[in-house]
């Protein structure tokens, strides 16, 4: 069962350079499909929904880390802090404040990425490039959050047309590193999905989020 998942993972892991980590995006997938990806060598699971993360949690082993990659509502912050090893989608101060508070209650320092709205699209989540230094400075001040880098979705475009957006996110990432904020560890640049990860890696991504390329089309 699920031999196609094993084949997809092996092919991806052999073509993706070793400094890049693959996040297997689990939305709509069954615990058995997720287990097949883990068996084949995946170490990071990405979840968009808290409820799905709860139903598949029991199957994860200690070597697996879990990233939250969806839109985090304030009433789910407590669960998110309990369930996840990294939150990729912090995009406003209110959310950062709530995460810091819950992390403190859990005695945990929560690793986070800032989601950037690199296409400056009105309906999309993420901070605008101009707001990035300000929010990074604020997150650095929170004792129970640790900033690990940036994440972006990019506009809904074909891979080649996404290249300039990935390149701009890379420049923001480099600038953020050069700020040398003391209590941070700026090391992850999460960009690229199944149809764009090769371009994203060329432009500097070191975390790619793959659903379809691993599990096939979502139905
Ligand atoms: C669904 C999703 C992905 C993966 O999409 P695919 O095209 O299936 O690879 C990546 N990132 C986020 C935030 C997603 O919601």
PDB file of C-alpha atoms and ligand atoms in Angstrom:
ATOM      1  CA  UNK A   1       0.000   0.000   0.000  1.00  0.00           C
ATOM      2  CA  UNK A   2       1.094   3.564  -0.715  1.00  0.00           C
ATOM      3  CA  UNK A   3       4.190   2.477  -2.620  1.00  0.00           C
ATOM      4  CA  UNK A   4       3.722   5.578  -4.809  1.00  0.00           C
ATOM      5  CA  UNK A   5       4.313   7.730  -1.710  1.00  0.00           C
ATOM      6  CA  UNK A   6       7.583   5.916  -1.031  1.00  0.00           C
ATOM      7  CA  UNK A   7       8.620   6.338  -4.663  1.00  0.00           C
ATOM      8  CA  UNK A   8       7.761  10.064  -4.651  1.00  0.00           C
ATOM      9  CA  UNK A   9       9.645  10.685  -1.408  1.00  0.00           C
ATOM     10  CA  UNK A  10      12.742   8.784  -2.571  1.00  0.00           C
ATOM     11  CA  UNK A  11      12.826  10.691  -5.852  1.00  0.00           C
ATOM     12  CA  UNK A  12      12.355  14.057  -4.112  1.00  0.00           C
ATOM     13  CA  UNK A  13      14.971  13.377  -1.453  1.00  0.00           C
ATOM     14  CA  UNK A  14      17.473  12.336  -4.106  1.00  0.00           C
ATOM     15  CA  UNK A  15      16.947  15.464  -6.248  1.00  0.00           C
ATOM     16  CA  UNK A  16      16.671  18.041  -3.449  1.00  0.00           C
ATOM     17  CA  UNK A  17      20.045  19.271  -2.114  1.00  0.00           C
ATOM     18  CA  UNK A  18      20.893  18.098   1.408  1.00  0.00           C
ATOM     19  CA  UNK A  19      20.798  21.596   2.967  1.00  0.00           C
ATOM     20  CA  UNK A  20      17.082  21.816   2.085  1.00  0.00           C
ATOM     21  CA  UNK A  21      14.492  20.145   4.345  1.00  0.00           C
ATOM     22  CA  UNK A  22      11.181  18.854   3.060  1.00  0.00           C
ATOM     23  CA  UNK A  23       7.983  19.569   4.965  1.00  0.00           C
ATOM     24  CA  UNK A  24       5.339  17.001   3.979  1.00  0.00           C
ATOM     25  CA  UNK A  25       2.057  18.917   3.873  1.00  0.00           C
ATOM     26  CA  UNK A  26      -0.561  16.678   5.456  1.00  0.00           C
ATOM     27  CA  UNK A  27      -3.811  18.499   4.773  1.00  0.00           C
ATOM     28  CA  UNK A  28      -6.613  16.082   3.754  1.00  0.00           C
ATOM     29  CA  UNK A  29      -4.255  13.070   4.061  1.00  0.00           C
ATOM     30  CA  UNK A  30      -4.947  10.058   6.263  1.00  0.00           C
ATOM     31  CA  UNK A  31      -2.666   8.991   9.140  1.00  0.00           C
ATOM     32  CA  UNK A  32      -1.676   5.983   6.979  1.00  0.00           C
ATOM     33  CA  UNK A  33      -0.550   8.208   4.105  1.00  0.00           C
ATOM     34  CA  UNK A  34       1.440  10.346   6.548  1.00  0.00           C
ATOM     35  CA  UNK A  35       3.009   7.227   8.077  1.00  0.00           C
ATOM     36  CA  UNK A  36       4.080   6.072   4.603  1.00  0.00           C
ATOM     37  CA  UNK A  37       5.865   9.395   3.989  1.00  0.00           C
ATOM     38  CA  UNK A  38       7.630   9.161   7.367  1.00  0.00           C
ATOM     39  CA  UNK A  39       8.689   5.583   6.641  1.00  0.00           C
ATOM     40  CA  UNK A  40      10.171   6.738   3.351  1.00  0.00           C
ATOM     41  CA  UNK A  41      12.423   9.309   5.045  1.00  0.00           C
ATOM     42  CA  UNK A  42      10.385  12.453   5.719  1.00  0.00           C
ATOM     43  CA  UNK A  43      11.149  14.117   9.085  1.00  0.00           C
ATOM     44  CA  UNK A  44       8.854  17.138   9.096  1.00  0.00           C
ATOM     45  CA  UNK A  45       5.071  17.198   8.827  1.00  0.00           C
ATOM     46  CA  UNK A  46       3.229  20.422   8.004  1.00  0.00           C
ATOM     47  CA  UNK A  47      -0.328  20.925   9.206  1.00  0.00           C
ATOM     48  CA  UNK A  48      -2.815  23.601   8.167  1.00  0.00           C
ATOM     49  CA  UNK A  49      -5.504  22.661  10.644  1.00  0.00           C
ATOM     50  CA  UNK A  50      -5.295  22.042  14.378  1.00  0.00           C
ATOM     51  CA  UNK A  51      -8.018  19.386  14.251  1.00  0.00           C
ATOM     52  CA  UNK A  52      -6.207  17.339  11.594  1.00  0.00           C
ATOM     53  CA  UNK A  53      -3.008  17.579  13.625  1.00  0.00           C
ATOM     54  CA  UNK A  54      -4.801  16.161  16.657  1.00  0.00           C
ATOM     55  CA  UNK A  55      -6.192  13.176  14.736  1.00  0.00           C
ATOM     56  CA  UNK A  56      -2.835  12.208  13.204  1.00  0.00           C
ATOM     57  CA  UNK A  57      -0.662  13.039  16.228  1.00  0.00           C
ATOM     58  CA  UNK A  58      -0.522   9.579  17.774  1.00  0.00           C
ATOM     59  CA  UNK A  59       1.226   8.183  14.713  1.00  0.00           C
ATOM     60  CA  UNK A  60       4.195  10.544  14.890  1.00  0.00           C
ATOM     61  CA  UNK A  61       7.470   9.306  16.381  1.00  0.00           C
ATOM     62  CA  UNK A  62      10.067  11.302  18.340  1.00  0.00           C
ATOM     63  CA  UNK A  63      12.260  11.953  15.300  1.00  0.00           C
ATOM     64  CA  UNK A  64       9.479  13.787  13.552  1.00  0.00           C
ATOM     65  CA  UNK A  65       8.853  17.458  13.988  1.00  0.00           C
ATOM     66  CA  UNK A  66       5.595  19.151  13.271  1.00  0.00           C
ATOM     67  CA  UNK A  67       5.176  22.599  11.675  1.00  0.00           C
ATOM     68  CA  UNK A  68       2.019  24.646  11.681  1.00  0.00           C
ATOM     69  CA  UNK A  69       1.617  26.238   8.237  1.00  0.00           C
ATOM     70  CA  UNK A  70      -2.028  27.365   8.259  1.00  0.00           C
ATOM     71  CA  UNK A  71      -3.811  30.478   9.376  1.00  0.00           C
ATOM     72  CA  UNK A  72      -3.772  30.426  13.178  1.00  0.00           C
ATOM     73  CA  UNK A  73      -6.910  31.672  14.913  1.00  0.00           C
ATOM     74  CA  UNK A  74      -6.529  33.096  18.404  1.00  0.00           C
ATOM     75  CA  UNK A  75      -8.788  30.453  20.003  1.00  0.00           C
ATOM     76  CA  UNK A  76      -6.405  27.726  18.712  1.00  0.00           C
ATOM     77  CA  UNK A  77      -3.186  29.235  20.029  1.00  0.00           C
ATOM     78  CA  UNK A  78      -3.077  27.056  23.143  1.00  0.00           C
ATOM     79  CA  UNK A  79      -3.417  23.829  21.113  1.00  0.00           C
ATOM     80  CA  UNK A  80      -0.885  25.075  18.596  1.00  0.00           C
ATOM     81  CA  UNK A  81       1.710  25.629  21.326  1.00  0.00           C
ATOM     82  CA  UNK A  82       1.064  22.131  22.680  1.00  0.00           C
ATOM     83  CA  UNK A  83       1.183  20.342  19.336  1.00  0.00           C
ATOM     84  CA  UNK A  84       3.804  22.050  17.208  1.00  0.00           C
ATOM     85  CA  UNK A  85       7.578  22.361  17.131  1.00  0.00           C
ATOM     86  CA  UNK A  86       7.527  25.414  14.869  1.00  0.00           C
ATOM     87  CA  UNK A  87       4.827  27.887  13.808  1.00  0.00           C
ATOM     88  CA  UNK A  88       5.583  29.097  10.275  1.00  0.00           C
ATOM     89  CA  UNK A  89       2.779  31.623   9.983  1.00  0.00           C
ATOM     90  CA  UNK A  90       3.124  34.402  12.548  1.00  0.00           C
ATOM     91  CA  UNK A  91       1.948  37.540  10.798  1.00  0.00           C
ATOM     92  CA  UNK A  92       0.765  40.020  13.409  1.00  0.00           C
ATOM     93  CA  UNK A  93       1.650  41.228  16.885  1.00  0.00           C
ATOM     94  CA  UNK A  94      -1.609  40.143  18.470  1.00  0.00           C
ATOM     95  CA  UNK A  95      -0.926  36.543  17.445  1.00  0.00           C
ATOM     96  CA  UNK A  96       2.710  36.798  18.579  1.00  0.00           C
ATOM     97  CA  UNK A  97       1.576  38.139  21.951  1.00  0.00           C
ATOM     98  CA  UNK A  98      -0.908  35.275  22.420  1.00  0.00           C
ATOM     99  CA  UNK A  99       1.692  32.666  21.383  1.00  0.00           C
ATOM    100  CA  UNK A 100       4.275  34.100  23.761  1.00  0.00           C
ATOM    101  CA  UNK A 101       1.772  34.023  26.614  1.00  0.00           C
ATOM    102  CA  UNK A 102       0.741  30.400  25.984  1.00  0.00           C
ATOM    103  CA  UNK A 103       4.352  29.306  25.480  1.00  0.00           C
ATOM    104  CA  UNK A 104       5.199  30.805  28.875  1.00  0.00           C
ATOM    105  CA  UNK A 105       2.331  28.882  30.498  1.00  0.00           C
ATOM    106  CA  UNK A 106       3.741  25.721  28.903  1.00  0.00           C
ATOM    107  CA  UNK A 107       7.298  26.454  30.003  1.00  0.00           C
ATOM    108  CA  UNK A 108       8.341  26.374  26.362  1.00  0.00           C
ATOM    109  CA  UNK A 109      10.224  28.653  24.000  1.00  0.00           C
ATOM    110  CA  UNK A 110       8.260  28.467  20.756  1.00  0.00           C
ATOM    111  CA  UNK A 111      10.217  28.652  17.480  1.00  0.00           C
ATOM    112  CA  UNK A 112       8.402  30.793  14.902  1.00  0.00           C
ATOM    113  CA  UNK A 113       8.739  32.084  11.356  1.00  0.00           C
ATOM    114  CA  UNK A 114       7.211  35.321  10.140  1.00  0.00           C
ATOM    115  CA  UNK A 115       4.921  34.879   7.147  1.00  0.00           C
ATOM    116  CA  UNK A 116       5.593  37.539   4.520  1.00  0.00           C
ATOM    117  CA  UNK A 117       2.961  38.741   2.050  1.00  0.00           C
ATOM    118  CA  UNK A 118       5.553  39.168  -0.664  1.00  0.00           C
ATOM    119  CA  UNK A 119       2.977  39.804  -3.395  1.00  0.00           C
ATOM    120  CA  UNK A 120       1.450  42.640  -1.302  1.00  0.00           C
ATOM    121  CA  UNK A 121      -1.966  41.115  -2.024  1.00  0.00           C
ATOM    122  CA  UNK A 122      -4.884  42.652  -0.138  1.00  0.00           C
ATOM    123  CA  UNK A 123      -6.687  39.378   0.610  1.00  0.00           C
ATOM    124  CA  UNK A 124      -3.589  37.380   1.639  1.00  0.00           C
ATOM    125  CA  UNK A 125      -2.203  36.898   5.114  1.00  0.00           C
ATOM    126  CA  UNK A 126       1.386  37.745   5.957  1.00  0.00           C
ATOM    127  CA  UNK A 127       3.210  40.914   6.915  1.00  0.00           C
ATOM    128  CA  UNK A 128       4.115  43.410   4.228  1.00  0.00           C
ATOM    129  CA  UNK A 129       7.839  43.683   3.463  1.00  0.00           C
ATOM    130  CA  UNK A 130       7.965  47.198   4.962  1.00  0.00           C
ATOM    131  CA  UNK A 131       6.517  45.958   8.259  1.00  0.00           C
ATOM    132  CA  UNK A 132       9.007  43.125   8.590  1.00  0.00           C
ATOM    133  CA  UNK A 133      11.845  44.775  10.562  1.00  0.00           C
ATOM    134  CA  UNK A 134       9.353  46.176  13.087  1.00  0.00           C
ATOM    135  CA  UNK A 135       7.612  42.876  13.741  1.00  0.00           C
ATOM    136  CA  UNK A 136      10.929  41.008  13.864  1.00  0.00           C
ATOM    137  CA  UNK A 137      12.165  43.427  16.553  1.00  0.00           C
ATOM    138  CA  UNK A 138       8.956  42.940  18.536  1.00  0.00           C
ATOM    139  CA  UNK A 139       9.140  39.144  18.341  1.00  0.00           C
ATOM    140  CA  UNK A 140      12.732  39.271  19.486  1.00  0.00           C
ATOM    141  CA  UNK A 141      11.549  41.013  22.659  1.00  0.00           C
ATOM    142  CA  UNK A 142       9.143  38.180  23.583  1.00  0.00           C
ATOM    143  CA  UNK A 143      10.925  35.884  26.054  1.00  0.00           C
ATOM    144  CA  UNK A 144       9.000  32.750  25.006  1.00  0.00           C
ATOM    145  CA  UNK A 145       9.228  33.116  21.222  1.00  0.00           C
ATOM    146  CA  UNK A 146      12.313  32.537  19.137  1.00  0.00           C
ATOM    147  CA  UNK A 147      12.459  33.843  15.601  1.00  0.00           C
ATOM    148  CA  UNK A 148      13.914  31.281  13.186  1.00  0.00           C
ATOM    149  CA  UNK A 149      13.272  32.923   9.825  1.00  0.00           C
ATOM    150  CA  UNK A 150      10.687  33.646   7.149  1.00  0.00           C
ATOM    151  CA  UNK A 151       7.956  31.867   5.250  1.00  0.00           C
ATOM    152  CA  UNK A 152       6.074  32.947   2.144  1.00  0.00           C
ATOM    153  CA  UNK A 153       3.369  31.547  -0.109  1.00  0.00           C
ATOM    154  CA  UNK A 154       3.764  34.023  -2.952  1.00  0.00           C
ATOM    155  CA  UNK A 155       1.060  34.964  -5.442  1.00  0.00           C
ATOM    156  CA  UNK A 156      -0.833  32.307  -7.363  1.00  0.00           C
ATOM    157  CA  UNK A 157       1.442  32.228 -10.410  1.00  0.00           C
ATOM    158  CA  UNK A 158       3.395  29.713 -12.438  1.00  0.00           C
ATOM    159  CA  UNK A 159       6.815  28.820 -11.049  1.00  0.00           C
ATOM    160  CA  UNK A 160       8.929  31.004 -13.356  1.00  0.00           C
ATOM    161  CA  UNK A 161       6.753  34.041 -12.643  1.00  0.00           C
ATOM    162  CA  UNK A 162       7.204  33.392  -8.924  1.00  0.00           C
ATOM    163  CA  UNK A 163      10.982  33.670  -9.189  1.00  0.00           C
ATOM    164  CA  UNK A 164      11.214  37.448  -8.546  1.00  0.00           C
ATOM    165  CA  UNK A 165       8.981  37.071  -5.480  1.00  0.00           C
ATOM    166  CA  UNK A 166      11.182  34.301  -4.110  1.00  0.00           C
ATOM    167  CA  UNK A 167      14.270  36.406  -4.865  1.00  0.00           C
ATOM    168  CA  UNK A 168      12.795  39.363  -2.980  1.00  0.00           C
ATOM    169  CA  UNK A 169      11.927  37.165   0.012  1.00  0.00           C
ATOM    170  CA  UNK A 170      15.519  35.940  -0.018  1.00  0.00           C
ATOM    171  CA  UNK A 171      16.760  39.534   0.155  1.00  0.00           C
ATOM    172  CA  UNK A 172      14.471  40.180   3.136  1.00  0.00           C
ATOM    173  CA  UNK A 173      15.858  37.036   4.768  1.00  0.00           C
ATOM    174  CA  UNK A 174      19.455  38.177   4.209  1.00  0.00           C
ATOM    175  CA  UNK A 175      18.643  41.628   5.615  1.00  0.00           C
ATOM    176  CA  UNK A 176      17.036  40.034   8.649  1.00  0.00           C
ATOM    177  CA  UNK A 177      20.150  37.927   9.254  1.00  0.00           C
ATOM    178  CA  UNK A 178      22.310  41.031   8.957  1.00  0.00           C
ATOM    179  CA  UNK A 179      20.331  42.780  11.690  1.00  0.00           C
ATOM    180  CA  UNK A 180      22.034  40.321  14.087  1.00  0.00           C
ATOM    181  CA  UNK A 181      19.157  40.439  16.558  1.00  0.00           C
ATOM    182  CA  UNK A 182      20.560  38.835  19.729  1.00  0.00           C
ATOM    183  CA  UNK A 183      17.812  36.408  20.741  1.00  0.00           C
ATOM    184  CA  UNK A 184      17.091  34.969  17.312  1.00  0.00           C
ATOM    185  CA  UNK A 185      18.337  32.120  15.170  1.00  0.00           C
ATOM    186  CA  UNK A 186      17.572  33.231  11.611  1.00  0.00           C
ATOM    187  CA  UNK A 187      18.107  30.063   9.608  1.00  0.00           C
ATOM    188  CA  UNK A 188      14.919  28.969   7.821  1.00  0.00           C
ATOM    189  CA  UNK A 189      13.581  30.347   4.584  1.00  0.00           C
ATOM    190  CA  UNK A 190      10.373  28.432   3.864  1.00  0.00           C
ATOM    191  CA  UNK A 191       9.164  28.896   0.301  1.00  0.00           C
ATOM    192  CA  UNK A 192       8.153  26.703  -2.621  1.00  0.00           C
ATOM    193  CA  UNK A 193       5.399  24.129  -3.016  1.00  0.00           C
ATOM    194  CA  UNK A 194       4.957  21.162  -5.359  1.00  0.00           C
ATOM    195  CA  UNK A 195       4.918  23.201  -8.550  1.00  0.00           C
ATOM    196  CA  UNK A 196       7.565  25.739  -7.540  1.00  0.00           C
ATOM    197  CA  UNK A 197      10.072  24.158  -5.156  1.00  0.00           C
ATOM    198  CA  UNK A 198      12.892  23.855  -7.688  1.00  0.00           C
ATOM    199  CA  UNK A 199      12.758  27.572  -8.466  1.00  0.00           C
ATOM    200  CA  UNK A 200      12.386  28.405  -4.757  1.00  0.00           C
ATOM    201  CA  UNK A 201      15.515  26.370  -3.943  1.00  0.00           C
ATOM    202  CA  UNK A 202      17.442  28.155  -6.704  1.00  0.00           C
ATOM    203  CA  UNK A 203      16.419  31.415  -5.036  1.00  0.00           C
ATOM    204  CA  UNK A 204      17.555  30.327  -1.587  1.00  0.00           C
ATOM    205  CA  UNK A 205      14.769  28.345   0.094  1.00  0.00           C
ATOM    206  CA  UNK A 206      15.961  25.794   2.638  1.00  0.00           C
ATOM    207  CA  UNK A 207      12.504  24.554   3.670  1.00  0.00           C
ATOM    208  CA  UNK A 208      10.056  23.480   0.967  1.00  0.00           C
ATOM    209  CA  UNK A 209       6.450  22.531   1.675  1.00  0.00           C
ATOM    210  CA  UNK A 210       5.268  19.656  -0.501  1.00  0.00           C
ATOM    211  CA  UNK A 211       1.814  18.090  -0.574  1.00  0.00           C
ATOM    212  CA  UNK A 212       0.862  16.993  -4.081  1.00  0.00           C
ATOM    213  CA  UNK A 213       4.428  16.004  -5.055  1.00  0.00           C
ATOM    214  CA  UNK A 214       4.458  13.493  -2.192  1.00  0.00           C
ATOM    215  CA  UNK A 215       0.871  12.293  -1.835  1.00  0.00           C
ATOM    216  CA  UNK A 216      -0.655  12.970  -5.266  1.00  0.00           C
ATOM    217  CA  UNK A 217      -3.599  15.227  -6.104  1.00  0.00           C
ATOM    218  CA  UNK A 218      -5.923  16.193  -3.262  1.00  0.00           C
ATOM    219  CA  UNK A 219      -9.480  15.129  -3.914  1.00  0.00           C
TER     220      UNK A 219
HETATM  221  C1  LIG B   1      -1.292  23.058   0.722  1.00  0.00           C
HETATM  222  C2  LIG B   1      -0.098  23.856   1.076  1.00  0.00           C
HETATM  223  C3  LIG B   1       1.179  23.534   0.582  1.00  0.00           C
HETATM  224  C4  LIG B   1       1.453  22.394  -0.378  1.00  0.00           C
HETATM  225  O1  LIG B   1       0.780  22.528  -1.580  1.00  0.00           O
HETATM  226  P1  LIG B   1       1.094  21.497  -2.783  1.00  0.00           P
HETATM  227  O2  LIG B   1       0.864  22.321  -4.000  1.00  0.00           O
HETATM  228  O3  LIG B   1       0.143  20.376  -2.644  1.00  0.00           O
HETATM  229  O4  LIG B   1       2.499  21.071  -2.643  1.00  0.00           O
HETATM  230  C5  LIG B   1       2.253  24.306   1.005  1.00  0.00           C
HETATM  231  N1  LIG B   1       2.104  25.317   1.856  1.00  0.00           N
HETATM  232  C6  LIG B   1       0.903  25.649   2.371  1.00  0.00           C
HETATM  233  C7  LIG B   1       0.815  26.789   3.331  1.00  0.00           C
HETATM  234  C8  LIG B   1      -0.229  24.933   2.005  1.00  0.00           C
HETATM  235  O5  LIG B   1      -1.423  25.275   2.511  1.00  0.00           O
END
